[in-house]
């Protein structure tokens, strides 16, 4: 089932148009260093979206920084472009990690953001950041990105469990590439072409079923009555239907699912 989130739609529109919203007071910055995309979100002290930017990137793989210099340069460049539009310096930031990665890798992600001259006030689990935007008190948030699928379970507003598995949109692309004899990049273009969704989804559906069985393992025996899917890989129209068939738990998807986690990171500065 689709859910409508206006703040999210506002933020997505800022990213797509490059516009900035009027603001007052100090700004907060969220930096999402993903496997597929780096997204920078800027919100005001009332958590209203002010500006945003996304860049395709290969500097992080599955929550691990594989190109430190490239990551710092990319974040620095995005910060500079946003500052120019906003006319102020961006100072405080938060960033995020897939749940459960090793402490050294957490530090490395934070260092990338600090290397771009931002003061990191918090490093949060990605699905937990997403839960903030969706204002969830109870249920499981599943962030299916390019390379990682993270889950946070909340009960009465408290995160009671987090986990992460190395699967995501990249696996879908690999399956599609193998099926059609395409390169990875060709398959990526085909996968994201919504006009080809009827042709693409049946091929990648087994990957979605596998993701659902992974989530089933995490939620089994825990109090989860709703699942919220976010992240770029759940863009497919039928994604949540596959989850519901396997998990037998109502599964919701917000609009602009690519931008839930980045916006949630900024809110948590
Ligand atoms: N319209 C679309 N249809 C299908 N998949 C899409 C679409 N748009 C983006 N994706 C996929 O979403 C994934 C990127 O999602 P997202 O930006 O949430 O990941 P990330 O945060 O970079 O990665 P991770 O969280 O795993 O480190 C890619 O695999 C991309 O192919
Ligand atoms: Mg992500």
Short mmCIF file of C-alpha atoms and ligand atoms in Angstrom, two decimals:
data_model
loop_
_atom_site.label_atom_id
_atom_site.label_comp_id
_atom_site.label_asym_id
_atom_site.label_seq_id
_atom_site.Cartn_x
_atom_site.Cartn_y
_atom_site.Cartn_z
CA UNK A 1 0.00 0.00 0.00
CA UNK A 2 1.28 3.46 -0.88
CA UNK A 3 1.51 6.15 1.79
CA UNK A 4 1.68 9.87 1.11
CA UNK A 5 4.31 11.96 2.87
CA UNK A 6 4.28 15.65 2.02
CA UNK A 7 7.62 16.53 3.59
CA UNK A 8 9.22 13.79 1.54
CA UNK A 9 7.54 15.02 -1.65
CA UNK A 10 8.82 18.55 -0.88
CA UNK A 11 12.35 17.25 -0.44
CA UNK A 12 12.24 15.13 -3.62
CA UNK A 13 11.02 18.18 -5.58
CA UNK A 14 13.99 20.21 -4.28
CA UNK A 15 16.41 17.49 -5.40
CA UNK A 16 14.79 17.21 -8.84
CA UNK A 17 14.48 20.94 -9.54
CA UNK A 18 17.59 22.18 -7.73
CA UNK A 19 15.46 24.86 -6.05
CA UNK A 20 15.95 25.97 -2.45
CA UNK A 21 13.19 26.83 0.03
CA UNK A 22 13.29 30.02 2.10
CA UNK A 23 14.72 29.39 5.57
CA UNK A 24 15.49 31.01 8.84
CA UNK A 25 18.02 30.01 11.51
CA UNK A 26 20.60 27.24 11.58
CA UNK A 27 20.52 24.47 9.01
CA UNK A 28 21.07 20.74 9.48
CA UNK A 29 22.71 18.52 6.88
CA UNK A 30 22.19 14.81 6.25
CA UNK A 31 24.79 12.97 4.19
CA UNK A 32 23.79 9.54 2.89
CA UNK A 33 26.85 7.81 1.44
CA UNK A 34 25.15 4.95 -0.39
CA UNK A 35 26.37 2.16 -2.63
CA UNK A 36 24.60 3.69 -5.63
CA UNK A 37 24.03 7.34 -4.68
CA UNK A 38 25.33 10.07 -2.41
CA UNK A 39 22.42 12.21 -1.25
CA UNK A 40 22.80 15.43 0.75
CA UNK A 41 19.68 16.76 2.49
CA UNK A 42 19.42 20.18 4.14
CA UNK A 43 16.59 20.97 6.59
CA UNK A 44 15.86 23.88 8.94
CA UNK A 45 15.46 23.62 12.72
CA UNK A 46 11.79 22.67 12.23
CA UNK A 47 12.92 19.84 9.93
CA UNK A 48 11.42 21.52 6.89
CA UNK A 49 13.32 20.59 3.71
CA UNK A 50 15.43 23.49 2.45
CA UNK A 51 17.64 21.97 -0.25
CA UNK A 52 18.89 18.65 -1.57
CA UNK A 53 21.18 17.05 -4.09
CA UNK A 54 21.98 13.55 -5.34
CA UNK A 55 24.99 12.18 -7.22
CA UNK A 56 25.49 8.68 -8.60
CA UNK A 57 28.56 7.27 -6.90
CA UNK A 58 30.73 4.19 -6.50
CA UNK A 59 32.84 5.39 -3.55
CA UNK A 60 31.00 3.27 -0.99
CA UNK A 61 30.14 -0.38 -1.40
CA UNK A 62 27.73 -2.09 0.97
CA UNK A 63 28.37 0.41 3.75
CA UNK A 64 32.16 0.27 3.35
CA UNK A 65 34.16 3.18 1.93
CA UNK A 66 36.18 1.83 -1.02
CA UNK A 67 37.42 5.21 -2.32
CA UNK A 68 38.08 7.56 0.60
CA UNK A 69 39.50 10.44 -1.43
CA UNK A 70 36.68 10.17 -4.00
CA UNK A 71 34.08 10.17 -1.21
CA UNK A 72 35.53 13.28 0.47
CA UNK A 73 35.76 15.09 -2.87
CA UNK A 74 32.18 14.19 -3.81
CA UNK A 75 30.74 15.36 -0.47
CA UNK A 76 32.87 18.52 -0.53
CA UNK A 77 31.66 19.36 -4.04
CA UNK A 78 28.00 18.83 -3.16
CA UNK A 79 28.41 20.88 0.04
CA UNK A 80 30.01 23.72 -1.95
CA UNK A 81 27.25 23.75 -4.57
CA UNK A 82 24.54 23.79 -1.92
CA UNK A 83 26.28 26.55 0.05
CA UNK A 84 26.46 28.67 -3.07
CA UNK A 85 22.71 28.35 -3.62
CA UNK A 86 21.87 28.91 0.04
CA UNK A 87 24.32 31.74 0.63
CA UNK A 88 25.40 30.33 4.00
CA UNK A 89 28.02 27.91 5.26
CA UNK A 90 26.79 24.42 6.18
CA UNK A 91 28.27 23.36 9.51
CA UNK A 92 26.51 20.54 11.38
CA UNK A 93 25.79 17.20 9.76
CA UNK A 94 24.74 13.65 10.46
CA UNK A 95 25.51 10.60 8.41
CA UNK A 96 24.33 7.00 8.41
CA UNK A 97 25.48 3.41 8.19
CA UNK A 98 23.80 0.09 7.47
CA UNK A 99 23.03 -1.47 10.87
CA UNK A 100 25.70 -3.68 12.38
CA UNK A 101 28.78 -2.66 10.39
CA UNK A 102 32.10 -2.70 12.25
CA UNK A 103 33.18 0.29 14.36
CA UNK A 104 36.17 1.05 12.10
CA UNK A 105 33.89 1.37 9.08
CA UNK A 106 31.53 3.64 11.00
CA UNK A 107 34.48 5.90 11.79
CA UNK A 108 35.55 5.83 8.15
CA UNK A 109 32.10 7.00 6.93
CA UNK A 110 32.12 9.81 9.51
CA UNK A 111 35.66 10.79 8.47
CA UNK A 112 34.53 11.19 4.85
CA UNK A 113 31.94 13.73 5.95
CA UNK A 114 34.34 15.49 8.34
CA UNK A 115 36.95 15.55 5.55
CA UNK A 116 34.48 17.72 3.64
CA UNK A 117 34.52 20.22 6.54
CA UNK A 118 31.25 19.25 8.14
CA UNK A 119 30.99 18.64 11.88
CA UNK A 120 29.42 15.20 12.37
CA UNK A 121 27.05 15.26 15.34
CA UNK A 122 25.59 11.79 14.84
CA UNK A 123 26.01 8.55 12.92
CA UNK A 124 22.64 6.80 12.75
CA UNK A 125 21.41 3.45 11.37
CA UNK A 126 19.89 4.02 7.92
CA UNK A 127 16.48 2.37 8.54
CA UNK A 128 16.22 4.15 11.90
CA UNK A 129 16.73 7.48 10.10
CA UNK A 130 13.99 6.51 7.66
CA UNK A 131 11.62 5.70 10.53
CA UNK A 132 11.92 9.31 11.76
CA UNK A 133 10.57 10.68 8.47
CA UNK A 134 7.70 8.20 8.42
CA UNK A 135 6.97 9.02 12.09
CA UNK A 136 6.63 5.36 12.96
CA UNK A 137 6.13 4.16 16.52
CA UNK A 138 5.66 0.46 15.74
CA UNK A 139 6.68 -1.77 12.87
CA UNK A 140 9.69 -2.70 10.79
CA UNK A 141 11.43 -0.28 8.41
CA UNK A 142 13.30 -2.03 5.62
CA UNK A 143 15.76 0.10 3.62
CA UNK A 144 16.53 -1.68 0.35
CA UNK A 145 19.33 0.29 -1.28
CA UNK A 146 21.83 -0.54 -3.99
CA UNK A 147 24.01 -2.93 -2.02
CA UNK A 148 22.46 -3.34 1.40
CA UNK A 149 19.11 -4.20 2.92
CA UNK A 150 18.84 -2.83 6.45
CA UNK A 151 16.02 -3.38 8.90
CA UNK A 152 15.02 -1.56 12.08
CA UNK A 153 12.17 -2.82 14.23
CA UNK A 154 10.40 -0.29 16.45
CA UNK A 155 8.11 -0.94 19.40
CA UNK A 156 6.44 2.05 21.12
CA UNK A 157 8.80 4.44 19.37
CA UNK A 158 11.96 2.64 20.49
CA UNK A 159 14.27 0.76 18.14
CA UNK A 160 14.35 -2.79 19.51
CA UNK A 161 16.26 -4.58 16.77
CA UNK A 162 18.46 -3.75 13.76
CA UNK A 163 20.11 -5.94 11.15
CA UNK A 164 21.57 -5.76 7.71
CA UNK A 165 22.14 -8.10 4.77
CA UNK A 166 24.27 -7.54 1.65
CA UNK A 167 21.54 -7.51 -0.98
CA UNK A 168 19.83 -4.73 -2.91
CA UNK A 169 19.22 -3.21 -6.31
CA UNK A 170 22.69 -4.24 -7.53
CA UNK A 171 21.61 -7.90 -7.32
CA UNK A 172 18.53 -7.13 -9.40
CA UNK A 173 20.70 -5.47 -12.04
CA UNK A 174 23.07 -8.46 -12.13
CA UNK A 175 20.16 -10.86 -12.62
CA UNK A 176 18.71 -8.70 -15.41
CA UNK A 177 22.14 -8.40 -17.08
CA UNK A 178 22.60 -12.18 -17.00
CA UNK A 179 19.10 -12.84 -18.35
CA UNK A 180 19.43 -10.51 -21.34
CA UNK A 181 23.21 -10.79 -21.94
CA UNK A 182 23.68 -7.08 -21.15
CA UNK A 183 26.50 -5.25 -19.38
CA UNK A 184 25.78 -4.10 -15.84
CA UNK A 185 25.37 -0.48 -16.96
CA UNK A 186 23.00 -1.44 -19.80
CA UNK A 187 20.93 -3.55 -17.42
CA UNK A 188 20.84 -0.69 -14.88
CA UNK A 189 19.33 1.62 -17.52
CA UNK A 190 16.77 -1.01 -18.52
CA UNK A 191 15.86 -1.68 -14.88
CA UNK A 192 15.17 1.98 -14.13
CA UNK A 193 13.09 2.51 -17.30
CA UNK A 194 9.57 2.53 -15.87
CA UNK A 195 8.16 1.95 -19.38
CA UNK A 196 9.86 -1.50 -19.28
CA UNK A 197 8.67 -2.43 -15.79
CA UNK A 198 6.31 -5.20 -17.06
CA UNK A 199 9.24 -6.83 -18.81
CA UNK A 200 11.80 -6.23 -16.04
CA UNK A 201 9.90 -7.10 -12.87
CA UNK A 202 9.22 -10.80 -13.62
CA UNK A 203 13.00 -11.27 -14.14
CA UNK A 204 14.03 -9.56 -10.88
CA UNK A 205 11.08 -10.86 -8.83
CA UNK A 206 13.07 -13.83 -7.40
CA UNK A 207 15.53 -11.29 -5.91
CA UNK A 208 12.62 -9.48 -4.24
CA UNK A 209 11.31 -12.84 -2.96
CA UNK A 210 14.75 -13.58 -1.53
CA UNK A 211 14.79 -10.14 0.16
CA UNK A 212 11.38 -10.89 1.66
CA UNK A 213 12.58 -14.23 3.06
CA UNK A 214 15.59 -12.46 4.61
CA UNK A 215 13.22 -9.96 6.26
CA UNK A 216 11.01 -12.86 7.37
CA UNK A 217 13.95 -14.36 9.24
CA UNK A 218 14.49 -11.08 11.09
CA UNK A 219 10.85 -10.39 11.98
CA UNK A 220 9.92 -13.93 12.97
CA UNK A 221 9.27 -14.17 16.71
CA UNK A 222 9.24 -10.37 17.02
CA UNK A 223 6.27 -8.05 17.42
CA UNK A 224 5.89 -6.64 13.88
CA UNK A 225 2.44 -5.82 12.55
CA UNK A 226 3.47 -3.52 9.69
CA UNK A 227 6.41 -3.26 7.35
CA UNK A 228 7.55 -0.02 5.68
CA UNK A 229 9.82 -0.40 2.67
CA UNK A 230 12.10 2.46 1.57
CA UNK A 231 15.22 2.82 -0.61
CA UNK A 232 15.69 2.90 -4.36
CA UNK A 233 15.32 -0.82 -4.98
CA UNK A 234 11.70 -0.84 -3.81
CA UNK A 235 10.63 1.61 -6.56
CA UNK A 236 8.92 -1.23 -8.48
CA UNK A 237 5.11 -1.01 -8.32
CA UNK A 238 4.71 -4.66 -7.30
CA UNK A 239 7.56 -4.67 -4.74
CA UNK A 240 5.42 -4.48 -1.62
CA UNK A 241 2.90 -7.00 -3.00
CA UNK A 242 5.68 -9.61 -3.19
CA UNK A 243 6.64 -8.81 0.42
CA UNK A 244 3.02 -9.20 1.58
CA UNK A 245 2.63 -12.56 -0.18
CA UNK A 246 5.68 -14.00 1.56
CA UNK A 247 5.49 -12.28 4.93
CA UNK A 248 1.70 -12.04 5.41
CA UNK A 249 2.29 -8.65 7.05
CA UNK A 250 0.79 -5.42 5.61
CA UNK A 251 3.60 -3.65 3.74
CA UNK A 252 3.57 0.10 3.07
CA UNK A 253 5.69 2.16 0.71
CA UNK A 254 5.99 5.95 0.85
CA UNK A 255 6.19 8.21 -2.19
CA UNK A 256 9.74 9.11 -3.27
CA UNK A 257 11.16 6.03 -1.55
CA UNK A 258 14.70 6.94 -2.68
CA UNK A 259 14.81 9.96 -0.42
CA UNK A 260 13.37 8.77 2.90
CA UNK A 261 16.68 7.78 4.50
CA UNK A 262 18.66 10.90 3.44
CA UNK A 263 15.93 13.21 4.75
CA UNK A 264 15.77 11.20 7.98
CA UNK A 265 19.52 11.60 8.46
CA UNK A 266 19.25 15.42 8.26
CA UNK A 267 16.37 15.42 10.75
CA UNK A 268 18.59 13.52 13.21
CA UNK A 269 21.48 16.05 13.29
N1 LIG B 1 13.02 3.52 -10.79
C1 LIG B 1 13.75 2.54 -10.27
N2 LIG B 1 13.38 1.26 -10.44
C2 LIG B 1 14.10 0.26 -9.92
N3 LIG B 1 15.22 0.43 -9.19
C3 LIG B 1 15.63 1.69 -8.99
C4 LIG B 1 14.92 2.82 -9.50
N4 LIG B 1 15.56 3.94 -9.12
C5 LIG B 1 16.63 3.55 -8.41
N5 LIG B 1 16.68 2.20 -8.33
C6 LIG B 1 17.70 1.38 -7.68
O1 LIG B 1 17.85 1.77 -6.35
C7 LIG B 1 19.18 1.49 -5.91
C8 LIG B 1 19.72 2.72 -5.22
O2 LIG B 1 18.92 3.00 -4.12
P1 LIG B 1 19.45 3.90 -2.92
O3 LIG B 1 19.84 5.24 -3.42
O4 LIG B 1 18.43 3.80 -1.85
O5 LIG B 1 20.76 3.06 -2.54
P2 LIG B 1 22.05 3.52 -1.77
O6 LIG B 1 21.63 4.25 -0.55
O7 LIG B 1 22.98 4.21 -2.69
O8 LIG B 1 22.70 2.10 -1.40
P3 LIG B 1 22.93 1.38 0.02
O9 LIG B 1 21.92 1.93 0.96
O10 LIG B 1 22.70 -0.06 -0.28
O11 LIG B 1 24.34 1.66 0.39
C9 LIG B 1 20.00 1.14 -7.16
O12 LIG B 1 20.23 -0.26 -7.20
C10 LIG B 1 19.08 1.58 -8.29
O13 LIG B 1 19.24 0.77 -9.42
MG1 LIG B 2 20.99 3.68 1.29
#
